[in-house]
Structure formats: C-alpha cells, structure tokens
mmCIF file of C-alpha atoms in Angstrom:
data_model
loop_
_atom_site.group_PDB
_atom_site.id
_atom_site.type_symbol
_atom_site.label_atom_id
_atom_site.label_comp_id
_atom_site.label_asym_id
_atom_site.label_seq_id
_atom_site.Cartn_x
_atom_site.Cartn_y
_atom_site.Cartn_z
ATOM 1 C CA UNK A 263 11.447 28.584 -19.247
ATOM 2 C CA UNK A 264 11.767 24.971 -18.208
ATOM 3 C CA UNK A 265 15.044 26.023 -16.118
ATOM 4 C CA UNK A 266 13.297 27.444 -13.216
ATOM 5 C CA UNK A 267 11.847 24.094 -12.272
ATOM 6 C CA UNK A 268 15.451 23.204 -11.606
ATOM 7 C CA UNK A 269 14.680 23.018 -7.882
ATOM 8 C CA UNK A 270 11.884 20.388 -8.442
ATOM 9 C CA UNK A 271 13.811 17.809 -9.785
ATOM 10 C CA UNK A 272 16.169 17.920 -6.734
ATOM 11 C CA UNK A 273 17.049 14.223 -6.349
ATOM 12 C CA UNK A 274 15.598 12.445 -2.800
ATOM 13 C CA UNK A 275 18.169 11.941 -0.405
ATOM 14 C CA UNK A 276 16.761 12.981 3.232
ATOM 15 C CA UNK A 277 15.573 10.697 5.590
ATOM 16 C CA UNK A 278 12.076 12.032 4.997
ATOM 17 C CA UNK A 279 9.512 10.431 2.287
ATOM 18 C CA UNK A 280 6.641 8.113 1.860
ATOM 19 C CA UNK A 281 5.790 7.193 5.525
ATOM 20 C CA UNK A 282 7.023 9.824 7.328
ATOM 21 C CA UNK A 283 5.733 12.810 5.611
ATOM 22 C CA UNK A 284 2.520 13.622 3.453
ATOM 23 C CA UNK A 285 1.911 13.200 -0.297
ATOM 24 C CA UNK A 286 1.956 16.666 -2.100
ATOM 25 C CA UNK A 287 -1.680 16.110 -2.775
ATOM 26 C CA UNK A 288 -2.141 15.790 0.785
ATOM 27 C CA UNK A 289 -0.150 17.812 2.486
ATOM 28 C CA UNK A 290 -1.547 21.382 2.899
ATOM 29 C CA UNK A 291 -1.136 24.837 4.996
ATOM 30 C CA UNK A 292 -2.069 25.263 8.501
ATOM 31 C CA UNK A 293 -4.758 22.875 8.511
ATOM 32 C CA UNK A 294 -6.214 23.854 5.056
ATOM 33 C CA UNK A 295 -6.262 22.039 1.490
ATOM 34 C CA UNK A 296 -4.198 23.373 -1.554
ATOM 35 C CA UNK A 297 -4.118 20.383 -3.779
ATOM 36 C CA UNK A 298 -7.066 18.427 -5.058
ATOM 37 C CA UNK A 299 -7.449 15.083 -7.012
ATOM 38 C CA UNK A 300 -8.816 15.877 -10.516
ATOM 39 C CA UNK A 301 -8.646 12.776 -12.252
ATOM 40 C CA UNK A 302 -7.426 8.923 -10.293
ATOM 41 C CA UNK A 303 -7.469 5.590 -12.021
ATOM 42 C CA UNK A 304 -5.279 2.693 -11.319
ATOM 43 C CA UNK A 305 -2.302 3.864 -13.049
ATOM 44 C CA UNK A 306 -2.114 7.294 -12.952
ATOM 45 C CA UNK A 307 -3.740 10.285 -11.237
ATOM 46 C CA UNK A 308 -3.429 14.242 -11.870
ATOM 47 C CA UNK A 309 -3.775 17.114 -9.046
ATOM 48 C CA UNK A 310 -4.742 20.773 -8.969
ATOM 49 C CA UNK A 311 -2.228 22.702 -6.721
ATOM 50 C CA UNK A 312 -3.229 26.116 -5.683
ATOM 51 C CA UNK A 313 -1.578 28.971 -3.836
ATOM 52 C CA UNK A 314 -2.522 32.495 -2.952
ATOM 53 C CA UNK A 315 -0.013 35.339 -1.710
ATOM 54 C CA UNK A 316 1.108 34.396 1.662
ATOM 55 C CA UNK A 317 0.149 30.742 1.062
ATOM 56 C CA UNK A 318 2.125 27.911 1.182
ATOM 57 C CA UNK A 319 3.110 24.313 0.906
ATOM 58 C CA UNK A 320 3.876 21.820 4.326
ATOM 59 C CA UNK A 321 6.752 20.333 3.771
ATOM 60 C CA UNK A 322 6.161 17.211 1.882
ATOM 61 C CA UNK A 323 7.379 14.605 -1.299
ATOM 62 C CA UNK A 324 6.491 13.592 -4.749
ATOM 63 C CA UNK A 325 6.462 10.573 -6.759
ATOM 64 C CA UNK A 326 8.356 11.134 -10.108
ATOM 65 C CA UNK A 327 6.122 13.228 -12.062
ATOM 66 C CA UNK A 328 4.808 16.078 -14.577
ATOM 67 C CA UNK A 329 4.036 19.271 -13.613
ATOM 68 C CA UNK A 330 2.119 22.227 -15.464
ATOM 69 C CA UNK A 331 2.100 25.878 -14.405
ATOM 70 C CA UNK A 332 -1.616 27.394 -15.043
ATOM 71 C CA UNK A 333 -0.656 30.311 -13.698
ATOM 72 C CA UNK A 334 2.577 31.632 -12.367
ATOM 73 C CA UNK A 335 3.880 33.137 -9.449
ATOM 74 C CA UNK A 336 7.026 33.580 -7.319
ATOM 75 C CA UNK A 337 7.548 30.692 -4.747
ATOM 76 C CA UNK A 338 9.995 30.930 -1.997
ATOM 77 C CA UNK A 339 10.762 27.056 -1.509
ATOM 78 C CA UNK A 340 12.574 25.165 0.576
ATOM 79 C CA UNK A 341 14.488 21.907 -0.047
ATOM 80 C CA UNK A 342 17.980 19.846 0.526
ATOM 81 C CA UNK A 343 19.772 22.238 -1.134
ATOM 82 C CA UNK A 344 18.476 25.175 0.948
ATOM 83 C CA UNK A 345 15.819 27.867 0.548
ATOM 84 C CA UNK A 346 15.523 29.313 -3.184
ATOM 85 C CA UNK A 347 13.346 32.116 -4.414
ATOM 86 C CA UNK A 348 11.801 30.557 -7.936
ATOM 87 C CA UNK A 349 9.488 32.169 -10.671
ATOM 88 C CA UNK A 350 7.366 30.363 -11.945
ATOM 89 C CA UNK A 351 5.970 31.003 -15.704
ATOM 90 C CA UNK A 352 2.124 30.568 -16.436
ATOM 91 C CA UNK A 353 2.476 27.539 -19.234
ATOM 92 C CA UNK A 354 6.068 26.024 -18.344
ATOM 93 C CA UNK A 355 6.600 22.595 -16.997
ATOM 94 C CA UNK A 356 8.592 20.330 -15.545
ATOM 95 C CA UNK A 357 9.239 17.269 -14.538
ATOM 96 C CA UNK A 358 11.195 14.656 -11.915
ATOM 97 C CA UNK A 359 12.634 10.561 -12.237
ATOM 98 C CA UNK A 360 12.599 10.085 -8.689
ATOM 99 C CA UNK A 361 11.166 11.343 -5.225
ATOM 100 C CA UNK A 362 11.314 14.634 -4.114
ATOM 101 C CA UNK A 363 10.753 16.808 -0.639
ATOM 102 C CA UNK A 364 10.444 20.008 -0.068
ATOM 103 C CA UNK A 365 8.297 22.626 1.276
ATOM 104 C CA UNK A 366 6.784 26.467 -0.439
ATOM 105 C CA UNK A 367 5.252 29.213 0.246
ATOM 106 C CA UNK A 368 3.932 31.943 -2.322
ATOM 107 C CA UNK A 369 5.999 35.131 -2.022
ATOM 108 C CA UNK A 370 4.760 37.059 -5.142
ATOM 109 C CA UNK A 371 1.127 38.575 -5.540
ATOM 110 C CA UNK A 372 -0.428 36.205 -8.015
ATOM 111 C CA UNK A 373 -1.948 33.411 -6.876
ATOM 112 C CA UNK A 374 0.298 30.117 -8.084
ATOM 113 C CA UNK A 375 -1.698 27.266 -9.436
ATOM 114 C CA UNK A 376 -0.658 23.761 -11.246
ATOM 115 C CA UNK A 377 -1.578 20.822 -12.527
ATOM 116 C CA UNK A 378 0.710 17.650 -11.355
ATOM 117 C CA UNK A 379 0.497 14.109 -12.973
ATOM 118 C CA UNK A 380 1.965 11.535 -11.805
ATOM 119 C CA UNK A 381 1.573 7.263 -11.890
ATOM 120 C CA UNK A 382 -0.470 6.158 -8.981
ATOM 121 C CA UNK A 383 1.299 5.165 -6.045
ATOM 122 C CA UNK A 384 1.381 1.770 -5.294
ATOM 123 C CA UNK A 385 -0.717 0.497 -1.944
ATOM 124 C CA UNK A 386 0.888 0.361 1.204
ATOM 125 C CA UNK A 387 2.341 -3.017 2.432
ATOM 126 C CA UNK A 388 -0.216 -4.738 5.037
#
C-alpha cells in the first residue's frame, strides 16, 4: 500500500531545510535519538528510524530518498499541507525526488520502525 506514503513525498517549499533544521537521522524527540546510521560510505548511507507509542519525530527534512517500513504503525504527522493521520504497513515503501520537512509522532500502539536510504549528502561549503 505504497499510497499511504503520499505525505512523504510532499514537495519542499518552506523556508526551512538543510541549515536551519536537522537531518532526519539527526533530529530526534525531546533530547533523545530515534534514528541511527546503519551503513555510510561516500555515496550513499541507510538509517534505522524507530518509534514507540507516544514517540515522535522533531520537526526536520530529508534528502530525496527510499524508505522501508519494518514494522508499521499509525503516525500522526505534520507537514506543509497540514497535520495527517497515516498508517503505515509493515513491508511498504516509499520514496521522494526532492527535499522534504515535516515532523511525527506515533499515535497507534505498535512501535513504528524503518529503514531510510538515501545518497550521502554532500559536505557543507567552508
């Protein structure tokens, strides 16, 4: 059920992105980690996302890329379009072409977890 990633792909048009907010693999909740590097090289790199009841997602962006639902949940999430109450399937996917921002938090009773690939971002300009 590729459809209810709709809300992912949400194309970037805020004034928020890289430099003013974090990285999806950085950003966390209240202080706390949900993502983790899994795998880096100089191209690419692929992060664990993970997301008990009750936990959520800082608002942040993403680089185009690839998503994979380990196991599903229902996410109450927040983007340009407004706030949108998706569920998410254990084995769907998704993916995005260009940057996107927005901010979750788990609303169902399953913890949410995913794996997110995505090229490497390129180094900041000295």
């Amino acid at each position: 059920m590729v459809t209810c990633f709709v809300l992912f792909a949400q194309p970037f048009v805020q004034a928020d992105g890289p430099g003013t907010l974090p990285h999806g693999f950085d950003a966390g909740w209240k202080g706390q980690k949900t993502c983790t590097v899994l795998y880096e090289t100089t191209s690419v790199r692929v992060g664990q996302c993970s997301f008990a009841p009750g936990i959520g997602h800082e608002k942040h962006y993403h680089n185009p890329h690839f998503g994979f639902v380990l196991e599903g949940s229902t996410m109450r999430i927040k983007d340009q379009t407004g706030e949108h109450e998706v569920v998410t399937e254990t084995g769907t996917t998704w993916s995005t072409d260009s940057i996107t921002v927005h901010e979750a938090i788990n609303s169902g009773s399953t913890t949410a977890r995913y794996l997110i690939v995505e090229p490497r971002p390129e180094p900041a300009p000295q």
